[in-house]
Amino acid sequence: MARLLGQRPCAITVGGEGDSFATQLRGFGLEKLYVLDPRAAPQWTPETYAQAVTSVALRRKPKLLLFAATPLGSDAGARVAARLRTGFISECVDFAVEGERLCARKAVHGGEAHMTLRWLSPPPWIATVDLDALEAIEGANRCAPQVIEDQVTLEAPRTELVRRWKVDPRQLALGEASLVVGVGRPIIARAQELSRLKEAAESIGAVLGVSRPVTDAGLMPKESQIGMSGNWLAGDVYIACGISGSAYHMMAIHKVRHLIAVNIDRDAPIFKSAELAIVADLFELLPALGELSKTTA
Amino acid sequence: MKIAVCLKHIIGPPSSGLAGTGAPLRHSPNPLDLSAIEEALRLRAGSGGSEVVVVTAGPPQAELTLNRAIAMGADKAIRVWDEAMCGADSFFTAEVLCATLRATGFDLILCGSRSADTGSGIVGALLAEELELPLIAGALGLKYDERTNRISADKKLERGVRETYTTCLPAMVTIEHGPNEPRWYGAGWVHRLLKQKIERRDLRWLGVSFPAQSRRVEIVAVTPPRPRTKLGVNVASLSREEKLRMMFGQTRTSAGQVRASDRPEDAARKIKEHLDKWLG
Amino acid sequence: MVSQFKHLFTPLQIGPVTIRNRIFSPPYATSMLEDEARGWWDRLAHFHAERAKGGIGLIVMSEVCAHPVAVAHRFAVLDERHIPHLRELTDMIHAHGAKIFQLIHNPGRHALPAYSHLPTWGPSPTRRGALAITHAMDHDEIREMVASYARTAKIIKEAGFDGIELQGAHGFMIGSFLSPATNVRSDEYGGSLENRMRFLDEILAAIREQIGSDMVLGTSLSIDELNPHGITVEEGQEIAARLDSGGMLNFLTARVGDFAAVPIWIGDMRVAPGAAVPFAALVKRAVRMPVLTVLRIKDPFHAERILAEGQADMVGMGRATLCDPELPGKAESGRAEEIRYCISCNQGCLQRYDQGLAIECVLNPAVGLERELGVGKIAPAQRKKRVLVVGGGPAGLKAAETAALRGQQVVILERGPELGGQILIACRLPGREEVAEATSHLVGQVRRLGVEVRLNTEASTRTIGELRPDAVVIATGSAPAALPFKSNDRVRVFHAVDVIQRKVEAGNVVVVFDGGESHWKCCGTAELLAQQGKKVTLVTFRAFAGWDLPPNTVPPFYQRMAEHDVTILPFTIVSGVTPDGVVVRDIFSRRERVLAADSLVHTVDNEVCDGLYRELKGKVPELYAAGDCVSPRKIDSAIREGFLAALRI
């Protein structure tokens, strides 16, 4: 996108390990990484993030300021735009240059139409970006960005973050859960063991899902299905048990950060894609995992 | 406690499939603003002597939406409008709302985190900025502590993570979809609808003039939805062998294999180690 | 009802034509064109109308080629006589709300002289992967060919089609002019890209002159021929871009592969789902006109994703709707779990086409017989009977499903803990998990239809008598015969099915013998053992391993065997097992030698399990047998016989 404008892309982050983060970012084409001292704020909340970004923006004068359209990004982005009283376009799915001006396109009216908008106020132009609409591009330019330590002085925040906590996994939809255990075909012939496996999943704080043959056989409802025609996962860890790893299943879990595969077949195809491959009988392993979590909890 | 709720009336295209057929436009209240009214009514129920005032900046058709708010249980409803406001952007709308809220008075202002039509989601932040209020955005489930005069709210993050924020009143809170469904009617709704009048105000009464600063954002076009093309795999950068492997589903996606074929207890321990590392 | 497939059921405008959804049936030859005496286009009309009725948005029909030299199988060269019949066909499609384009095919260098009795035509006199050496066309012949495209287009327009698609991909005639691998001409039709495109440009101009601008015209193109000497993806994009700006076309179908890549472009289940989609996405970035994608897309959820990510404007689901014509309707009305998914086995469709037979589908016995057995043609039972199905494999499941659909009261008795029969074994072969969807779907169906399923229940004459059924369908299947060789201290002999089910583990040096037919049971077993790290020798009495497989799956199989370092011995049988190893004999020279091995995995033929059928004869009011228990065959027989038995009840 910076190429569209002929500008140089930079990023702002807060944290102590600026250098290691910078190395992780190599190949994404960032020129500079402004790193802020985490001690500049008592807590890092949308309010303090917004203040910090505003401060950096006023000094560094970017033309375009982008936030991800996540709960944090949307919140902070709106605050920065309100503070700077500058144009704000949220949940953009695409950008284009028309004439000399940058335009952003977003879904409106629940996705029934797309609206193309452009900024009339002077820069910085602020937008939040719908992450689903984009894909990460690892480009040829594999340099880590230049790390610049930036100073900010913030006012005392007026809202306070009291606690951060996780919802009971049993209340989460599969697509929202951080930890998911998936069970495949082998359960069909051993349906009586399903409750033991459910218990084990609960003990480790996971939501239990199943592959499609299992819902076809009527053992679990459709809401529990993981797969192309069921739930697509986007969590942190997925433990796939007795699931061979068909292309369709892999598509539905490609956003998961870490894949653990448990299968009694040494040559299960899913092992080629798993970060941790365990050759074991799931009917022994899952309960053992559940027991272990109970005793160490 | 006086709770003011900003409510947007949305005029949208006819339902999909009817566009261009001359079917009438759809009028509806912004769903998240209804959630905000629901939260306000719950707070009122929890603390005696509170009042819920609903404010809309909109044309006469917006009274349909205000009637909905009255039926739900709002104590007062105010509609502000002026011809000059046609096609107003978020900044002007926020200015108008601010002036109205100052005139009405408030302890807590609620509104939906974004509107269902063009949804920029900035109005809450603009109100907070202009009225110099602390802001909690994207909240679900508000609680008010009378003793400390503090409001607390939960915010939903990704992957089942929640955060709880608190702040002192007066404050601004924007509302996300939460567990509480907006009610249709509160007790005594017929009576309220018959008796309650909607207060109507214009810009002159508010003392607001058309903004000296013009629009910050303008609409260039409205088109049918067109997703941006994701390449997935950029086949232009693959060798012939790589393309064949990709088409036969033979790509390996991860490095770092750790294989274990131990007893279940040992394998379980290995998994637990990784879970602790990855989930923190 | 608002569909969960927002993108899939949004209409699409292609040129002057509005298509009701984003699902299309790509052109595939069916060999269903009959002789005039036997009804000519009628069978095809009902075949395609069934899919239109099932909800598809657009059908692109094949069967038509431009010129007598371009004939293969039962292709038709059109003349005026065809018009009224084709008009009936297009009217039927339109009556069901779908649109229909006609493909003008032209196999070019890959035409079949056995059908045409003419030489094959192309740009240059090469053999390069074709059956015969091509006759290089001179300028008169090029003009003649362009004129025949125009003439065919005119007839197509008069027959009421909404549009025309040209076959420009896969190294057929147009593709062979485009590709530097097959076009080495030095005149204005060869050399530079502009020259190689000239033939296509002339055809487009001639067709447009005939059909005007109120009819759709598009072409398919191989964006990447997967051939280092052919069209590469950069040039493919350039061709697409030039066609886009040329203004003649309303759409482009982005395909992949030259002719030799047919194992990919009619890919079986080993080919990744949506394998060609990334190529379509590249084209989508280069052109403004609608881009169509096709190849191994059988799932509406997958199709929805492709559209949502902007990778194509329409998604081809050919084999998917061959297998289940009602797929689009089921998806739209929230009944996606009732879809009968294609398993991409290529056995019913492509394998029969290669043999010159009309195509079928192993899972859909009504293909080609829509007039008699199509959707809605199955008569409900006159009297509700109590039907007992013995055996929960594909034959029994299909019989149960069909009987239940007809309103019978059905009970399935299954000996094992799970329904699925031998499919449960077949799906454990490497890369063949998709096969399980055949029975997985039926399991869901029988559950939804209220069939009573009794697992872990052995059936006997007595237990059946106690149930007092009005009709019994025996689908008890088959089991491997006894092994002809005995293990000794040093060399163990195994059944292939035991290895496949991981009940036993073979040693480190294994001989696999396809003692029955040369199909996936033995080929897949060899692959499984190789994946497990064994040193494998595959012995077959046939000319090559996989003799009975769909032909386009054999080259990739051999590729995988080469990568695993598997030795294949054709025209060889196993004649004995000694402590030194496995004795093999060449069937022609009759010379024997001993292969050092510690295991022999034998794919023996199955024997019928028909004891119960014989006992029950004359003891129940109606008795039927279906599938392997009649004679051990494959899934298509099981499905068909279960289906037909239930129709007769």
mmCIF file of N, CA and C in Angstrom, chain A residues 46 70-71 75 79 83 85-86 88 90 93-94 105-106 108-109 111-112 114-118 120-121 132 135 158-160 162-167 176 178 234 236 257-258 266 271 273-275 277 279 284 289, chain B residues 12-13 26 91 116-120 129 132 134-135 137 155-156 158-160 162-167 215-218 220-223 225-226 228 230-232 253-254 256-260 264 268 272 278-279:
data_model
loop_
_atom_site.group_PDB
_atom_site.id
_atom_site.type_symbol
_atom_site.label_atom_id
_atom_site.label_comp_id
_atom_site.label_asym_id
_atom_site.label_seq_id
_atom_site.Cartn_x
_atom_site.Cartn_y
_atom_site.Cartn_z
ATOM 1 N N PRO A 46 -6.624 0.840 25.557
ATOM 2 C CA PRO A 46 -6.882 1.625 24.352
ATOM 3 C C PRO A 46 -6.644 3.119 24.576
ATOM 4 N N THR A 70 -9.462 -4.559 14.971
ATOM 5 C CA THR A 70 -9.700 -5.470 16.094
ATOM 6 C C THR A 70 -10.327 -4.637 17.201
ATOM 7 N N PRO A 71 -10.790 -5.244 18.275
ATOM 8 C CA PRO A 71 -11.345 -4.434 19.360
ATOM 9 C C PRO A 71 -10.374 -3.338 19.808
ATOM 10 N N ASP A 75 -10.865 0.776 18.650
ATOM 11 C CA ASP A 75 -11.024 1.684 19.785
ATOM 12 C C ASP A 75 -9.946 2.769 19.733
ATOM 13 N N ARG A 79 -10.188 6.957 18.849
ATOM 14 C CA ARG A 79 -9.753 7.979 19.799
ATOM 15 C C ARG A 79 -8.719 8.915 19.190
ATOM 16 N N ARG A 83 -9.137 12.851 18.645
ATOM 17 C CA ARG A 83 -8.194 13.814 19.230
ATOM 18 C C ARG A 83 -7.627 14.729 18.155
ATOM 19 N N ARG A 85 -8.962 15.278 15.300
ATOM 20 C CA ARG A 85 -10.084 15.822 14.532
ATOM 21 C C ARG A 85 -9.838 15.649 13.028
ATOM 22 N N THR A 86 -9.439 14.443 12.657
ATOM 23 C CA THR A 86 -9.132 14.180 11.251
ATOM 24 C C THR A 86 -9.998 13.040 10.737
ATOM 25 N N PHE A 88 -11.711 9.721 9.404
ATOM 26 C CA PHE A 88 -11.540 8.368 9.927
ATOM 27 C C PHE A 88 -12.430 7.429 9.119
ATOM 28 N N SER A 90 -13.380 3.382 8.758
ATOM 29 C CA SER A 90 -13.165 2.155 9.522
ATOM 30 C C SER A 90 -13.475 0.924 8.683
ATOM 31 N N VAL A 93 -11.731 -2.620 3.383
ATOM 32 C CA VAL A 93 -11.346 -3.890 2.775
ATOM 33 C C VAL A 93 -10.384 -3.705 1.610
ATOM 34 N N ASP A 94 -10.261 -2.488 1.135
ATOM 35 C CA ASP A 94 -9.359 -2.284 0.007
ATOM 36 C C ASP A 94 -9.010 -0.808 -0.094
ATOM 37 N N ARG A 105 -12.199 1.481 0.536
ATOM 38 C CA ARG A 105 -13.492 0.846 0.254
ATOM 39 C C ARG A 105 -13.878 -0.001 1.443
ATOM 40 N N LYS A 106 -15.156 0.056 1.816
ATOM 41 C CA LYS A 106 -15.599 -0.734 2.953
ATOM 42 C C LYS A 106 -16.994 -1.268 2.691
ATOM 43 N N VAL A 108 -20.855 -1.769 3.617
ATOM 44 C CA VAL A 108 -21.868 -0.990 4.347
ATOM 45 C C VAL A 108 -23.182 -1.767 4.323
ATOM 46 N N HIS A 109 -24.101 -1.357 5.185
ATOM 47 C CA HIS A 109 -25.423 -1.997 5.254
ATOM 48 C C HIS A 109 -25.289 -3.502 5.331
ATOM 49 N N GLY A 111 -22.979 -5.447 4.541
ATOM 50 C CA GLY A 111 -22.311 -6.147 3.450
ATOM 51 C C GLY A 111 -23.099 -6.169 2.163
ATOM 52 N N GLU A 112 -24.212 -5.468 2.119
ATOM 53 C CA GLU A 112 -24.997 -5.482 0.888
ATOM 54 C C GLU A 112 -24.403 -4.616 -0.196
ATOM 55 N N HIS A 114 -20.737 -1.971 -1.229
ATOM 56 C CA HIS A 114 -19.439 -1.433 -0.855
ATOM 57 C C HIS A 114 -19.431 0.057 -1.136
ATOM 58 N N MET A 115 -18.845 0.795 -0.219
ATOM 59 C CA MET A 115 -18.777 2.242 -0.381
ATOM 60 C C MET A 115 -17.319 2.641 -0.491
ATOM 61 N N THR A 116 -17.035 3.462 -1.485
ATOM 62 C CA THR A 116 -15.671 3.981 -1.629
ATOM 63 C C THR A 116 -15.667 5.404 -1.108
ATOM 64 N N LEU A 117 -14.708 5.680 -0.217
ATOM 65 C CA LEU A 117 -14.643 7.001 0.425
ATOM 66 C C LEU A 117 -13.251 7.566 0.273
ATOM 67 N N ARG A 118 -13.129 8.870 0.433
ATOM 68 C CA ARG A 118 -11.781 9.428 0.512
ATOM 69 C C ARG A 118 -11.751 10.580 1.504
ATOM 70 N N LEU A 120 -10.959 14.183 3.026
ATOM 71 C CA LEU A 120 -10.868 15.578 2.586
ATOM 72 C C LEU A 120 -10.016 16.391 3.543
ATOM 73 N N SER A 121 -9.915 15.912 4.789
ATOM 74 C CA SER A 121 -9.126 16.659 5.776
ATOM 75 C C SER A 121 -7.649 16.463 5.463
ATOM 76 N N ASP A 132 -9.497 -9.705 7.758
ATOM 77 C CA ASP A 132 -9.914 -10.827 6.917
ATOM 78 C C ASP A 132 -9.769 -10.513 5.452
ATOM 79 N N GLU A 135 -4.148 -10.260 3.024
ATOM 80 C CA GLU A 135 -3.251 -11.373 3.279
ATOM 81 C C GLU A 135 -1.856 -10.819 3.496
ATOM 82 N N ARG A 158 -7.765 8.018 32.421
ATOM 83 C CA ARG A 158 -8.977 8.207 33.206
ATOM 84 C C ARG A 158 -9.807 6.932 33.305
ATOM 85 N N THR A 159 -9.416 5.892 32.520
ATOM 86 C CA THR A 159 -10.085 4.607 32.691
ATOM 87 C C THR A 159 -9.057 3.616 33.194
ATOM 88 N N GLU A 160 -9.534 2.627 33.921
ATOM 89 C CA GLU A 160 -8.607 1.683 34.533
ATOM 90 C C GLU A 160 -8.961 0.264 34.125
ATOM 91 N N VAL A 162 -9.175 -3.269 35.101
ATOM 92 C CA VAL A 162 -9.198 -3.913 36.408
ATOM 93 C C VAL A 162 -8.673 -5.339 36.319
ATOM 94 N N ARG A 163 -9.097 -6.054 35.274
ATOM 95 C CA ARG A 163 -8.575 -7.420 35.134
ATOM 96 C C ARG A 163 -8.756 -7.893 33.696
ATOM 97 N N ARG A 164 -7.958 -8.876 33.330
ATOM 98 C CA ARG A 164 -8.065 -9.534 32.038
ATOM 99 C C ARG A 164 -8.310 -11.006 32.336
ATOM 100 N N TRP A 165 -9.323 -11.588 31.717
ATOM 101 C CA TRP A 165 -9.652 -12.963 32.078
ATOM 102 C C TRP A 165 -10.172 -13.687 30.848
ATOM 103 N N LYS A 166 -10.285 -15.030 30.989
ATOM 104 C CA LYS A 166 -10.756 -15.830 29.869
ATOM 105 C C LYS A 166 -12.116 -16.405 30.196
ATOM 106 N N VAL A 167 -12.984 -16.363 29.205
ATOM 107 C CA VAL A 167 -14.319 -16.916 29.370
ATOM 108 C C VAL A 167 -14.232 -18.440 29.475
ATOM 109 N N GLU A 176 -14.247 -19.229 18.228
ATOM 110 C CA GLU A 176 -13.721 -18.184 19.115
ATOM 111 C C GLU A 176 -12.695 -18.730 20.090
ATOM 112 N N SER A 178 -9.682 -20.405 22.218
ATOM 113 C CA SER A 178 -8.239 -20.347 22.126
ATOM 114 C C SER A 178 -7.648 -21.752 21.992
ATOM 115 N N ALA A 234 -9.667 -20.415 14.620
ATOM 116 C CA ALA A 234 -8.709 -19.305 14.522
ATOM 117 C C ALA A 234 -7.977 -19.109 15.838
ATOM 118 N N ASP A 236 -5.424 -20.408 19.286
ATOM 119 C CA ASP A 236 -3.991 -20.516 19.520
ATOM 120 C C ASP A 236 -3.487 -21.937 19.287
ATOM 121 N N ARG A 257 -2.691 -21.106 15.329
ATOM 122 C CA ARG A 257 -1.265 -20.802 15.464
ATOM 123 C C ARG A 257 -0.408 -22.044 15.651
ATOM 124 N N HIS A 258 -0.870 -22.983 16.477
ATOM 125 C CA HIS A 258 -0.058 -24.169 16.765
ATOM 126 C C HIS A 258 -0.913 -25.415 16.594
ATOM 127 N N ARG A 266 1.309 -44.044 12.337
ATOM 128 C CA ARG A 266 2.573 -43.299 12.230
ATOM 129 C C ARG A 266 2.616 -42.447 10.980
ATOM 130 N N PHE A 271 0.497 -35.400 10.229
ATOM 131 C CA PHE A 271 1.792 -35.238 10.891
ATOM 132 C C PHE A 271 2.730 -34.335 10.095
ATOM 133 N N SER A 273 2.008 -31.622 8.778
ATOM 134 C CA SER A 273 1.739 -30.209 9.010
ATOM 135 C C SER A 273 1.736 -29.840 10.480
ATOM 136 N N ALA A 274 1.941 -30.828 11.358
ATOM 137 C CA ALA A 274 1.794 -30.551 12.783
ATOM 138 C C ALA A 274 3.111 -30.091 13.382
ATOM 139 N N GLU A 275 3.000 -29.158 14.308
ATOM 140 C CA GLU A 275 4.196 -28.689 14.999
ATOM 141 C C GLU A 275 4.648 -29.748 15.998
ATOM 142 N N ALA A 277 3.914 -33.785 16.821
ATOM 143 C CA ALA A 277 3.272 -34.996 16.322
ATOM 144 C C ALA A 277 3.382 -36.084 17.368
ATOM 145 N N VAL A 279 2.385 -39.995 18.261
ATOM 146 C CA VAL A 279 1.835 -41.269 17.843
ATOM 147 C C VAL A 279 1.295 -41.962 19.089
ATOM 148 N N GLU A 284 -6.403 -43.290 25.091
ATOM 149 C CA GLU A 284 -5.570 -43.338 26.294
ATOM 150 C C GLU A 284 -4.960 -41.968 26.556
ATOM 151 N N LEU A 289 -4.103 -36.770 29.555
ATOM 152 C CA LEU A 289 -3.879 -35.319 29.531
ATOM 153 C C LEU A 289 -4.828 -34.625 30.505
ATOM 154 N N GLY B 12 -32.047 2.518 4.991
ATOM 155 C CA GLY B 12 -31.181 1.688 4.178
ATOM 156 C C GLY B 12 -31.852 1.213 2.911
ATOM 157 N N PRO B 13 -31.076 0.551 2.050
ATOM 158 C CA PRO B 13 -31.641 0.068 0.791
ATOM 159 C C PRO B 13 -32.650 -1.043 1.070
ATOM 160 N N ARG B 26 -35.675 0.735 3.645
ATOM 161 C CA ARG B 26 -35.937 0.179 4.971
ATOM 162 C C ARG B 26 -35.586 1.205 6.035
ATOM 163 N N PHE B 91 -18.611 14.041 12.236
ATOM 164 C CA PHE B 91 -18.119 15.159 13.044
ATOM 165 C C PHE B 91 -19.234 16.155 13.328
ATOM 166 N N ALA B 116 -25.108 0.530 11.828
ATOM 167 C CA ALA B 116 -25.195 -0.592 10.881
ATOM 168 C C ALA B 116 -25.139 -0.153 9.431
ATOM 169 N N ASP B 117 -25.233 1.162 9.179
ATOM 170 C CA ASP B 117 -25.157 1.553 7.780
ATOM 171 C C ASP B 117 -23.700 1.773 7.399
ATOM 172 N N THR B 118 -23.202 2.972 7.511
ATOM 173 C CA THR B 118 -21.824 3.193 7.090
ATOM 174 C C THR B 118 -20.830 2.974 8.216
ATOM 175 N N GLY B 119 -21.310 2.911 9.433
ATOM 176 C CA GLY B 119 -20.515 2.490 10.579
ATOM 177 C C GLY B 119 -19.087 2.945 10.711
ATOM 178 N N SER B 120 -18.789 4.227 10.878
ATOM 179 C CA SER B 120 -17.399 4.602 11.105
ATOM 180 C C SER B 120 -17.015 4.335 12.543
ATOM 181 N N GLU B 129 -14.348 13.191 23.442
ATOM 182 C CA GLU B 129 -13.310 14.203 23.264
ATOM 183 C C GLU B 129 -13.887 15.593 23.493
ATOM 184 N N GLU B 132 -15.056 16.114 26.998
ATOM 185 C CA GLU B 132 -13.958 15.840 27.940
ATOM 186 C C GLU B 132 -14.336 14.760 28.937
ATOM 187 N N PRO B 134 -14.104 10.575 30.168
ATOM 188 C CA PRO B 134 -13.397 9.308 29.953
ATOM 189 C C PRO B 134 -14.278 8.387 29.113
ATOM 190 N N LEU B 135 -13.635 7.538 28.330
ATOM 191 C CA LEU B 135 -14.370 6.700 27.378
ATOM 192 C C LEU B 135 -14.028 5.234 27.566
ATOM 193 N N ALA B 137 -14.909 1.936 25.341
ATOM 194 C CA ALA B 137 -15.530 1.608 24.054
ATOM 195 C C ALA B 137 -15.730 0.102 23.900
ATOM 196 N N LYS B 155 -15.082 -5.766 28.199
ATOM 197 C CA LYS B 155 -14.786 -5.578 26.783
ATOM 198 C C LYS B 155 -14.371 -6.939 26.230
ATOM 199 N N LYS B 156 -14.879 -7.239 25.039
ATOM 200 C CA LYS B 156 -14.621 -8.559 24.462
ATOM 201 C C LYS B 156 -13.446 -8.460 23.506
ATOM 202 N N GLU B 158 -10.305 -10.973 21.333
ATOM 203 C CA GLU B 158 -10.346 -12.190 20.543
ATOM 204 C C GLU B 158 -10.107 -13.412 21.416
ATOM 205 N N ARG B 159 -10.485 -14.565 20.863
ATOM 206 C CA ARG B 159 -10.182 -15.862 21.460
ATOM 207 C C ARG B 159 -10.648 -16.005 22.900
ATOM 208 N N GLY B 160 -11.847 -15.483 23.178
ATOM 209 C CA GLY B 160 -12.421 -15.727 24.490
ATOM 210 C C GLY B 160 -11.821 -14.907 25.614
ATOM 211 N N ARG B 162 -11.487 -11.557 27.883
ATOM 212 C CA ARG B 162 -12.291 -10.395 28.245
ATOM 213 C C ARG B 162 -11.464 -9.470 29.122
ATOM 214 N N GLU B 163 -11.786 -8.180 29.071
ATOM 215 C CA GLU B 163 -11.154 -7.220 29.982
ATOM 216 C C GLU B 163 -12.249 -6.460 30.701
ATOM 217 N N THR B 164 -11.986 -6.070 31.942
ATOM 218 C CA THR B 164 -12.943 -5.253 32.687
ATOM 219 C C THR B 164 -12.321 -3.888 32.948
ATOM 220 N N TYR B 165 -13.044 -2.850 32.541
ATOM 221 C CA TYR B 165 -12.577 -1.475 32.742
ATOM 222 C C TYR B 165 -13.521 -0.758 33.688
ATOM 223 N N THR B 166 -12.972 0.184 34.481
ATOM 224 C CA THR B 166 -13.861 1.040 35.279
ATOM 225 C C THR B 166 -13.440 2.485 35.105
ATOM 226 N N THR B 167 -14.394 3.354 35.371
ATOM 227 C CA THR B 167 -14.080 4.774 35.371
ATOM 228 C C THR B 167 -15.108 5.503 36.222
ATOM 229 N N ARG B 215 -16.543 18.905 5.548
ATOM 230 C CA ARG B 215 -16.504 17.465 5.766
ATOM 231 C C ARG B 215 -15.070 16.943 5.763
ATOM 232 N N ARG B 216 -14.868 15.922 6.578
ATOM 233 C CA ARG B 216 -13.529 15.325 6.575
ATOM 234 C C ARG B 216 -13.415 14.153 5.628
ATOM 235 N N VAL B 217 -14.567 13.535 5.348
ATOM 236 C CA VAL B 217 -14.542 12.347 4.487
ATOM 237 C C VAL B 217 -15.691 12.471 3.509
ATOM 238 N N GLU B 218 -15.500 12.105 2.275
ATOM 239 C CA GLU B 218 -16.637 12.137 1.348
ATOM 240 C C GLU B 218 -16.789 10.806 0.635
ATOM 241 N N VAL B 220 -17.256 8.546 -2.502
ATOM 242 C CA VAL B 220 -16.896 8.603 -3.918
ATOM 243 C C VAL B 220 -17.856 7.767 -4.743
ATOM 244 N N ALA B 221 -18.202 6.583 -4.240
ATOM 245 C CA ALA B 221 -19.079 5.698 -5.005
ATOM 246 C C ALA B 221 -19.697 4.656 -4.084
ATOM 247 N N VAL B 222 -20.847 4.141 -4.522
ATOM 248 C CA VAL B 222 -21.431 2.976 -3.842
ATOM 249 C C VAL B 222 -21.596 1.904 -4.905
ATOM 250 N N THR B 223 -21.009 0.762 -4.655
ATOM 251 C CA THR B 223 -20.995 -0.286 -5.681
ATOM 252 C C THR B 223 -21.471 -1.608 -5.088
ATOM 253 N N PRO B 225 -21.005 -5.336 -3.756
ATOM 254 C CA PRO B 225 -19.829 -5.810 -3.027
ATOM 255 C C PRO B 225 -18.864 -6.541 -3.954
ATOM 256 N N ARG B 226 -17.595 -6.280 -3.778
ATOM 257 C CA ARG B 226 -16.585 -6.937 -4.607
ATOM 258 C C ARG B 226 -15.394 -7.234 -3.709
ATOM 259 N N ARG B 228 -11.799 -8.119 -2.329
ATOM 260 C CA ARG B 228 -10.456 -7.914 -2.841
ATOM 261 C C ARG B 228 -9.830 -9.287 -3.103
ATOM 262 N N LYS B 230 -7.638 -12.266 -3.025
ATOM 263 C CA LYS B 230 -6.501 -12.796 -2.264
ATOM 264 C C LYS B 230 -5.828 -13.845 -3.120
ATOM 265 N N LEU B 231 -4.518 -13.774 -3.223
ATOM 266 C CA LEU B 231 -3.855 -14.764 -4.061
ATOM 267 C C LEU B 231 -3.778 -16.113 -3.376
ATOM 268 N N GLY B 232 -3.721 -16.118 -2.039
ATOM 269 C CA GLY B 232 -3.472 -17.383 -1.360
ATOM 270 C C GLY B 232 -2.019 -17.723 -1.593
ATOM 271 N N THR B 253 3.858 -27.811 5.518
ATOM 272 C CA THR B 253 3.682 -26.455 6.000
ATOM 273 C C THR B 253 4.499 -26.117 7.236
ATOM 274 N N SER B 254 5.014 -27.080 7.912
ATOM 275 C CA SER B 254 5.718 -26.670 9.129
ATOM 276 C C SER B 254 7.079 -27.331 9.238
ATOM 277 N N GLY B 256 10.238 -28.196 12.218
ATOM 278 C CA GLY B 256 10.289 -28.424 13.662
ATOM 279 C C GLY B 256 9.410 -29.574 14.101
ATOM 280 N N GLN B 257 9.695 -30.772 13.633
ATOM 281 C CA GLN B 257 8.915 -31.930 14.015
ATOM 282 C C GLN B 257 9.398 -32.481 15.351
ATOM 283 N N VAL B 258 8.483 -32.757 16.205
ATOM 284 C CA VAL B 258 8.856 -33.433 17.453
ATOM 285 C C VAL B 258 8.001 -34.675 17.518
ATOM 286 N N ARG B 259 8.568 -35.801 17.365
ATOM 287 C CA ARG B 259 7.756 -37.018 17.384
ATOM 288 C C ARG B 259 7.893 -37.735 18.701
ATOM 289 N N ALA B 260 6.825 -38.215 19.184
ATOM 290 C CA ALA B 260 6.880 -38.953 20.450
ATOM 291 C C ALA B 260 6.010 -40.181 20.330
ATOM 292 N N PRO B 264 1.240 -43.139 27.203
ATOM 293 C CA PRO B 264 0.303 -42.003 27.196
ATOM 294 C C PRO B 264 0.672 -40.919 28.194
ATOM 295 N N ALA B 268 1.342 -37.204 27.221
ATOM 296 C CA ALA B 268 0.487 -36.157 27.789
ATOM 297 C C ALA B 268 1.349 -35.057 28.393
ATOM 298 N N LYS B 272 1.375 -31.125 27.492
ATOM 299 C CA LYS B 272 1.125 -30.103 28.517
ATOM 300 C C LYS B 272 2.219 -29.052 28.510
ATOM 301 N N TRP B 278 2.683 -22.262 24.951
ATOM 302 C CA TRP B 278 1.967 -21.509 23.927
ATOM 303 C C TRP B 278 0.805 -20.691 24.471
ATOM 304 N N LEU B 279 0.186 -21.194 25.568
ATOM 305 C CA LEU B 279 -0.995 -20.487 26.049
ATOM 306 C C LEU B 279 -0.668 -19.567 27.214
#
